[in-house]
Structure formats: structure tokens, C-alpha cells
Amino acid sequence: MKTILTVILASVLALAGCGISSKSKTLSSNSSTATNVAGLSMKISDAARARMRDNPGFKEDQLQSTIKDDLTKRKLLLSSSKQTLDVNVTDLRVRNGAAVYFAGVFAGNDFVVADVIVKDAAGNILKSSQINVTFRLASWASLGTAARNAQMYETFARHVAAVVDPSISVE
């Protein structure tokens, strides 16, 4: 009986804190309909870039590529469009695999915070939103570093696409 309780307790602790949560705050929008964009510009603030050092496996170019792939798959990235998309990552935390493995739920959460802006050809803001995606994959039993990063890229890309097309569900 004691062994069974130990196994159950270990399983609960291993899975505690797993999940993804997000919030998106629309700062301004001239339209609640889908918009196509011709291009993507992504910037990472110096503060966020400094925090990227905690996980050298987190790749800026892979995040940008995942966003482009997601927009293309949803037919939101079209070269004929007059609108552009700016993604400005203002803060992030990405723990390395060792921290996740050894500290588990005590290692805290990963997160990405960004301002996402859709502009017209003249540079006027059509849509502006701040997205905050938190990844509570904190247990030692969670995915490996590469898989965690890939899941973060894909989830973040879906949130960016939801700014371009508000009909996209992020839940």
C-alpha cells in the first residue's frame, strides 16, 4: 500500500504544473476580420535576448520560421498583400533541460511576451495586440528540450496568427 501511494504521489508531482496558458490583450484594432500580410519582421529586445542564454537550444530563426510556416499554412501570408506583420518579443524565459529535469515544478514557467502589430502599406497600425504565452511544462517527466522548444514555437505562432485572423482559436 505504501508503495502504491508513493507511486501515485510521484506521478502527481511529475505532472504537476503541466500545461499552457495564454492571454492576449488587443491594444487597438480597426478590424475584427482576417487580414493577409506580405511579410514578417521579428525583433527580440535586448532584455529578452539576454534571457535566451539560459537555453542555447532556443533558436530565434526557428521561432520566426515556425511563425511564417503557420501563417502560410493558414493562407495568411501572401506576397500580394499590402499589410505587414511586426512581432516584437519584449520578454521571455526559456529554461534549459537540466533545470526542468532536476528542479521540476520548482524551476518555474517558460513564457514569451510580444507585441504583435499589423500595418498597412503606409505604416498605419491596423491591429495591435500584446500576447503572453506561458508554458507550465515544469515537471521532470515533461518533454525534452527540443520538443519543449518546438511546442513553444508552434503555440506562440498560433497566437501570432490569431492576431492576424481573430477567428483562430488559441485554446
PDB file of C-alpha atoms in Angstrom:
ATOM      1  CA  MET A   1       0.000   0.000   0.000  1.00  0.00           C
ATOM      2  CA  LYS A   2       2.829   2.360   0.901  1.00  0.00           C
ATOM      3  CA  THR A   3       4.498   1.651  -2.451  1.00  0.00           C
ATOM      4  CA  ILE A   4       1.293   2.404  -4.347  1.00  0.00           C
ATOM      5  CA  LEU A   5       0.866   5.718  -2.527  1.00  0.00           C
ATOM      6  CA  THR A   6       4.491   6.608  -3.266  1.00  0.00           C
ATOM      7  CA  VAL A   7       3.999   5.870  -6.971  1.00  0.00           C
ATOM      8  CA  ILE A   8       0.788   7.926  -7.084  1.00  0.00           C
ATOM      9  CA  LEU A   9       2.414  10.853  -5.260  1.00  0.00           C
ATOM     10  CA  ALA A  10       5.446  10.733  -7.554  1.00  0.00           C
ATOM     11  CA  SER A  11       3.177  10.706 -10.627  1.00  0.00           C
ATOM     12  CA  VAL A  12       1.184  13.682  -9.391  1.00  0.00           C
ATOM     13  CA  LEU A  13       4.343  15.663  -8.661  1.00  0.00           C
ATOM     14  CA  ALA A  14       5.833  14.692 -12.025  1.00  0.00           C
ATOM     15  CA  LEU A  15       2.827  16.036 -13.887  1.00  0.00           C
ATOM     16  CA  ALA A  16       2.066  19.000 -11.659  1.00  0.00           C
ATOM     17  CA  GLY A  17       2.148  22.318 -13.379  1.00  0.00           C
ATOM     18  CA  CYS A  18       1.969  20.916 -16.895  1.00  0.00           C
ATOM     19  CA  GLY A  19       0.024  22.937 -19.395  1.00  0.00           C
ATOM     20  CA  ILE A  20      -0.085  26.055 -21.495  1.00  0.00           C
ATOM     21  CA  SER A  21      -1.901  29.227 -20.672  1.00  0.00           C
ATOM     22  CA  SER A  22      -2.107  32.426 -22.578  1.00  0.00           C
ATOM     23  CA  LYS A  23      -3.601  35.830 -22.586  1.00  0.00           C
ATOM     24  CA  SER A  24      -3.881  38.272 -25.388  1.00  0.00           C
ATOM     25  CA  LYS A  25      -4.738  41.913 -24.941  1.00  0.00           C
ATOM     26  CA  THR A  26      -5.887  43.797 -28.015  1.00  0.00           C
ATOM     27  CA  LEU A  27      -4.355  47.237 -27.841  1.00  0.00           C
ATOM     28  CA  SER A  28      -6.085  48.536 -30.945  1.00  0.00           C
ATOM     29  CA  SER A  29      -7.856  47.165 -33.965  1.00  0.00           C
ATOM     30  CA  ASN A  30      -9.573  48.682 -36.953  1.00  0.00           C
ATOM     31  CA  SER A  31     -10.915  45.313 -37.983  1.00  0.00           C
ATOM     32  CA  SER A  32     -12.043  42.056 -36.414  1.00  0.00           C
ATOM     33  CA  THR A  33     -11.742  40.214 -39.717  1.00  0.00           C
ATOM     34  CA  ALA A  34      -8.849  38.223 -41.094  1.00  0.00           C
ATOM     35  CA  THR A  35      -6.008  40.133 -42.674  1.00  0.00           C
ATOM     36  CA  ASN A  36      -3.380  38.852 -45.062  1.00  0.00           C
ATOM     37  CA  VAL A  37       0.192  40.016 -44.582  1.00  0.00           C
ATOM     38  CA  ALA A  38       3.006  40.161 -47.102  1.00  0.00           C
ATOM     39  CA  GLY A  39       5.873  39.830 -44.715  1.00  0.00           C
ATOM     40  CA  LEU A  40       7.021  39.221 -41.174  1.00  0.00           C
ATOM     41  CA  SER A  41       9.510  41.268 -39.212  1.00  0.00           C
ATOM     42  CA  MET A  42      10.581  39.810 -35.877  1.00  0.00           C
ATOM     43  CA  LYS A  43      12.686  41.574 -33.276  1.00  0.00           C
ATOM     44  CA  ILE A  44      13.804  40.436 -29.854  1.00  0.00           C
ATOM     45  CA  SER A  45      14.565  43.054 -27.220  1.00  0.00           C
ATOM     46  CA  ASP A  46      17.999  43.102 -25.606  1.00  0.00           C
ATOM     47  CA  ALA A  47      16.489  42.049 -22.265  1.00  0.00           C
ATOM     48  CA  ALA A  48      14.729  39.075 -23.854  1.00  0.00           C
ATOM     49  CA  ARG A  49      17.860  38.162 -25.824  1.00  0.00           C
ATOM     50  CA  ALA A  50      19.884  38.107 -22.599  1.00  0.00           C
ATOM     51  CA  ARG A  51      17.404  35.668 -21.086  1.00  0.00           C
ATOM     52  CA  MET A  52      17.716  33.395 -24.135  1.00  0.00           C
ATOM     53  CA  ARG A  53      21.176  32.448 -22.891  1.00  0.00           C
ATOM     54  CA  ASP A  54      19.536  30.209 -20.278  1.00  0.00           C
ATOM     55  CA  ASN A  55      18.616  27.799 -23.072  1.00  0.00           C
ATOM     56  CA  PRO A  56      21.032  27.780 -26.014  1.00  0.00           C
ATOM     57  CA  GLY A  57      18.676  25.342 -27.736  1.00  0.00           C
ATOM     58  CA  PHE A  58      16.067  28.096 -28.179  1.00  0.00           C
ATOM     59  CA  LYS A  59      16.557  29.439 -31.706  1.00  0.00           C
ATOM     60  CA  GLU A  60      15.255  32.810 -32.840  1.00  0.00           C
ATOM     61  CA  ASP A  61      15.350  31.792 -36.506  1.00  0.00           C
ATOM     62  CA  GLN A  62      13.355  28.632 -35.750  1.00  0.00           C
ATOM     63  CA  LEU A  63      10.697  30.678 -33.943  1.00  0.00           C
ATOM     64  CA  GLN A  64      10.433  33.059 -36.905  1.00  0.00           C
ATOM     65  CA  SER A  65      10.317  30.163 -39.368  1.00  0.00           C
ATOM     66  CA  THR A  66       7.545  28.481 -37.370  1.00  0.00           C
ATOM     67  CA  ILE A  67       5.502  31.698 -37.392  1.00  0.00           C
ATOM     68  CA  LYS A  68       5.952  32.024 -41.167  1.00  0.00           C
ATOM     69  CA  ASP A  69       5.037  28.370 -41.721  1.00  0.00           C
ATOM     70  CA  ASP A  70       1.903  28.732 -39.591  1.00  0.00           C
ATOM     71  CA  LEU A  71       0.809  31.893 -41.414  1.00  0.00           C
ATOM     72  CA  THR A  72       1.463  30.232 -44.783  1.00  0.00           C
ATOM     73  CA  LYS A  73      -0.487  27.105 -43.797  1.00  0.00           C
ATOM     74  CA  ARG A  74      -3.437  29.301 -42.827  1.00  0.00           C
ATOM     75  CA  LYS A  75      -3.121  31.281 -46.095  1.00  0.00           C
ATOM     76  CA  LEU A  76      -2.474  34.493 -44.160  1.00  0.00           C
ATOM     77  CA  LEU A  77       0.984  35.144 -45.636  1.00  0.00           C
ATOM     78  CA  LEU A  78       0.524  36.354 -49.206  1.00  0.00           C
ATOM     79  CA  SER A  79       3.113  38.275 -51.225  1.00  0.00           C
ATOM     80  CA  SER A  80       0.346  40.308 -52.884  1.00  0.00           C
ATOM     81  CA  SER A  81      -0.842  41.759 -49.571  1.00  0.00           C
ATOM     82  CA  LYS A  82      -0.224  45.395 -48.688  1.00  0.00           C
ATOM     83  CA  GLN A  83      -0.058  44.720 -44.950  1.00  0.00           C
ATOM     84  CA  THR A  84       2.987  43.755 -42.907  1.00  0.00           C
ATOM     85  CA  LEU A  85       3.359  41.997 -39.582  1.00  0.00           C
ATOM     86  CA  ASP A  86       5.756  43.043 -36.817  1.00  0.00           C
ATOM     87  CA  VAL A  87       6.423  40.692 -33.907  1.00  0.00           C
ATOM     88  CA  ASN A  88       8.441  42.359 -31.153  1.00  0.00           C
ATOM     89  CA  VAL A  89       9.398  39.909 -28.405  1.00  0.00           C
ATOM     90  CA  THR A  90       9.747  42.014 -25.264  1.00  0.00           C
ATOM     91  CA  ASP A  91      10.353  39.319 -22.668  1.00  0.00           C
ATOM     92  CA  LEU A  92      10.864  35.596 -22.483  1.00  0.00           C
ATOM     93  CA  ARG A  93      12.067  32.866 -20.214  1.00  0.00           C
ATOM     94  CA  VAL A  94      13.178  29.545 -21.555  1.00  0.00           C
ATOM     95  CA  ARG A  95      14.672  27.113 -19.076  1.00  0.00           C
ATOM     96  CA  ASN A  96      17.259  24.608 -20.155  1.00  0.00           C
ATOM     97  CA  GLY A  97      16.522  20.906 -19.972  1.00  0.00           C
ATOM     98  CA  ALA A  98      18.673  20.347 -16.879  1.00  0.00           C
ATOM     99  CA  ALA A  99      16.708  22.930 -14.890  1.00  0.00           C
ATOM    100  CA  VAL A 100      13.440  21.295 -15.918  1.00  0.00           C
ATOM    101  CA  TYR A 101      14.696  17.799 -15.204  1.00  0.00           C
ATOM    102  CA  PHE A 102      16.297  18.441 -11.824  1.00  0.00           C
ATOM    103  CA  ALA A 103      14.079  21.191 -10.405  1.00  0.00           C
ATOM    104  CA  GLY A 104      10.783  20.036 -11.907  1.00  0.00           C
ATOM    105  CA  VAL A 105       7.841  22.198 -10.871  1.00  0.00           C
ATOM    106  CA  PHE A 106      10.177  24.369  -8.800  1.00  0.00           C
ATOM    107  CA  ALA A 107      12.001  25.556 -11.939  1.00  0.00           C
ATOM    108  CA  GLY A 108       9.092  27.848 -12.780  1.00  0.00           C
ATOM    109  CA  ASN A 109       7.421  28.522 -16.103  1.00  0.00           C
ATOM    110  CA  ASP A 110       8.653  29.333 -19.567  1.00  0.00           C
ATOM    111  CA  PHE A 111       6.970  32.290 -21.256  1.00  0.00           C
ATOM    112  CA  VAL A 112       7.096  34.532 -24.288  1.00  0.00           C
ATOM    113  CA  VAL A 113       5.672  38.074 -24.277  1.00  0.00           C
ATOM    114  CA  ALA A 114       5.403  40.022 -27.534  1.00  0.00           C
ATOM    115  CA  ASP A 115       3.749  42.985 -29.170  1.00  0.00           C
ATOM    116  CA  VAL A 116       2.186  41.935 -32.470  1.00  0.00           C
ATOM    117  CA  ILE A 117       1.369  44.713 -34.926  1.00  0.00           C
ATOM    118  CA  VAL A 118      -0.285  44.598 -38.353  1.00  0.00           C
ATOM    119  CA  LYS A 119       0.396  47.686 -40.501  1.00  0.00           C
ATOM    120  CA  ASP A 120      -0.900  48.869 -43.836  1.00  0.00           C
ATOM    121  CA  ALA A 121       1.327  49.959 -46.734  1.00  0.00           C
ATOM    122  CA  ALA A 122       1.616  53.481 -45.304  1.00  0.00           C
ATOM    123  CA  GLY A 123       2.738  52.160 -41.921  1.00  0.00           C
ATOM    124  CA  ASN A 124      -0.552  52.856 -40.157  1.00  0.00           C
ATOM    125  CA  ILE A 125      -1.417  50.384 -37.410  1.00  0.00           C
ATOM    126  CA  LEU A 126      -4.421  48.240 -38.318  1.00  0.00           C
ATOM    127  CA  LYS A 127      -4.191  45.798 -35.414  1.00  0.00           C
ATOM    128  CA  SER A 128      -2.065  45.749 -32.314  1.00  0.00           C
ATOM    129  CA  SER A 129      -2.034  43.163 -29.584  1.00  0.00           C
ATOM    130  CA  GLN A 130       0.194  42.091 -26.735  1.00  0.00           C
ATOM    131  CA  ILE A 131       0.375  38.342 -26.327  1.00  0.00           C
ATOM    132  CA  ASN A 132       1.678  36.494 -23.307  1.00  0.00           C
ATOM    133  CA  VAL A 133       2.061  32.747 -23.676  1.00  0.00           C
ATOM    134  CA  THR A 134       3.092  30.797 -20.582  1.00  0.00           C
ATOM    135  CA  PHE A 135       4.275  27.199 -20.737  1.00  0.00           C
ATOM    136  CA  ARG A 136       3.898  25.283 -17.498  1.00  0.00           C
ATOM    137  CA  LEU A 137       5.743  22.197 -18.665  1.00  0.00           C
ATOM    138  CA  ALA A 138       7.645  22.127 -15.434  1.00  0.00           C
ATOM    139  CA  SER A 139       7.873  18.504 -14.471  1.00  0.00           C
ATOM    140  CA  TRP A 140      10.855  16.219 -14.843  1.00  0.00           C
ATOM    141  CA  ALA A 141       8.597  13.946 -16.862  1.00  0.00           C
ATOM    142  CA  SER A 142       7.930  16.659 -19.441  1.00  0.00           C
ATOM    143  CA  LEU A 143       9.229  16.726 -22.969  1.00  0.00           C
ATOM    144  CA  GLY A 144      12.913  17.000 -23.819  1.00  0.00           C
ATOM    145  CA  THR A 145      14.374  20.430 -24.585  1.00  0.00           C
ATOM    146  CA  ALA A 146      13.989  20.235 -28.384  1.00  0.00           C
ATOM    147  CA  ALA A 147      10.385  19.048 -28.121  1.00  0.00           C
ATOM    148  CA  ARG A 148       9.546  21.703 -25.488  1.00  0.00           C
ATOM    149  CA  ASN A 149      11.019  24.402 -27.721  1.00  0.00           C
ATOM    150  CA  ALA A 150       9.113  23.113 -30.755  1.00  0.00           C
ATOM    151  CA  GLN A 151       5.864  23.157 -28.779  1.00  0.00           C
ATOM    152  CA  MET A 152       6.602  26.703 -27.628  1.00  0.00           C
ATOM    153  CA  TYR A 153       7.299  27.856 -31.201  1.00  0.00           C
ATOM    154  CA  GLU A 154       4.074  26.280 -32.503  1.00  0.00           C
ATOM    155  CA  THR A 155       1.887  27.642 -29.713  1.00  0.00           C
ATOM    156  CA  PHE A 156       3.384  31.110 -29.996  1.00  0.00           C
ATOM    157  CA  ALA A 157       2.928  31.034 -33.790  1.00  0.00           C
ATOM    158  CA  ARG A 158      -0.751  30.162 -33.354  1.00  0.00           C
ATOM    159  CA  HIS A 159      -1.186  33.190 -31.061  1.00  0.00           C
ATOM    160  CA  VAL A 160       0.501  35.457 -33.609  1.00  0.00           C
ATOM    161  CA  ALA A 161      -1.779  34.082 -36.346  1.00  0.00           C
ATOM    162  CA  ALA A 162      -4.793  34.803 -34.110  1.00  0.00           C
ATOM    163  CA  VAL A 163      -3.881  38.497 -34.140  1.00  0.00           C
ATOM    164  CA  VAL A 164      -3.886  38.447 -37.945  1.00  0.00           C
ATOM    165  CA  ASP A 165      -7.103  36.388 -38.039  1.00  0.00           C
ATOM    166  CA  PRO A 166      -9.194  36.744 -34.844  1.00  0.00           C
ATOM    167  CA  SER A 167     -11.307  33.717 -35.789  1.00  0.00           C
ATOM    168  CA  ILE A 168      -8.364  31.426 -34.947  1.00  0.00           C
ATOM    169  CA  SER A 169      -8.839  29.688 -31.609  1.00  0.00           C
ATOM    170  CA  VAL A 170      -5.820  29.735 -29.322  1.00  0.00           C
ATOM    171  CA  GLU A 171      -7.278  27.430 -26.690  1.00  0.00           C
TER     172      GLU A 171
END
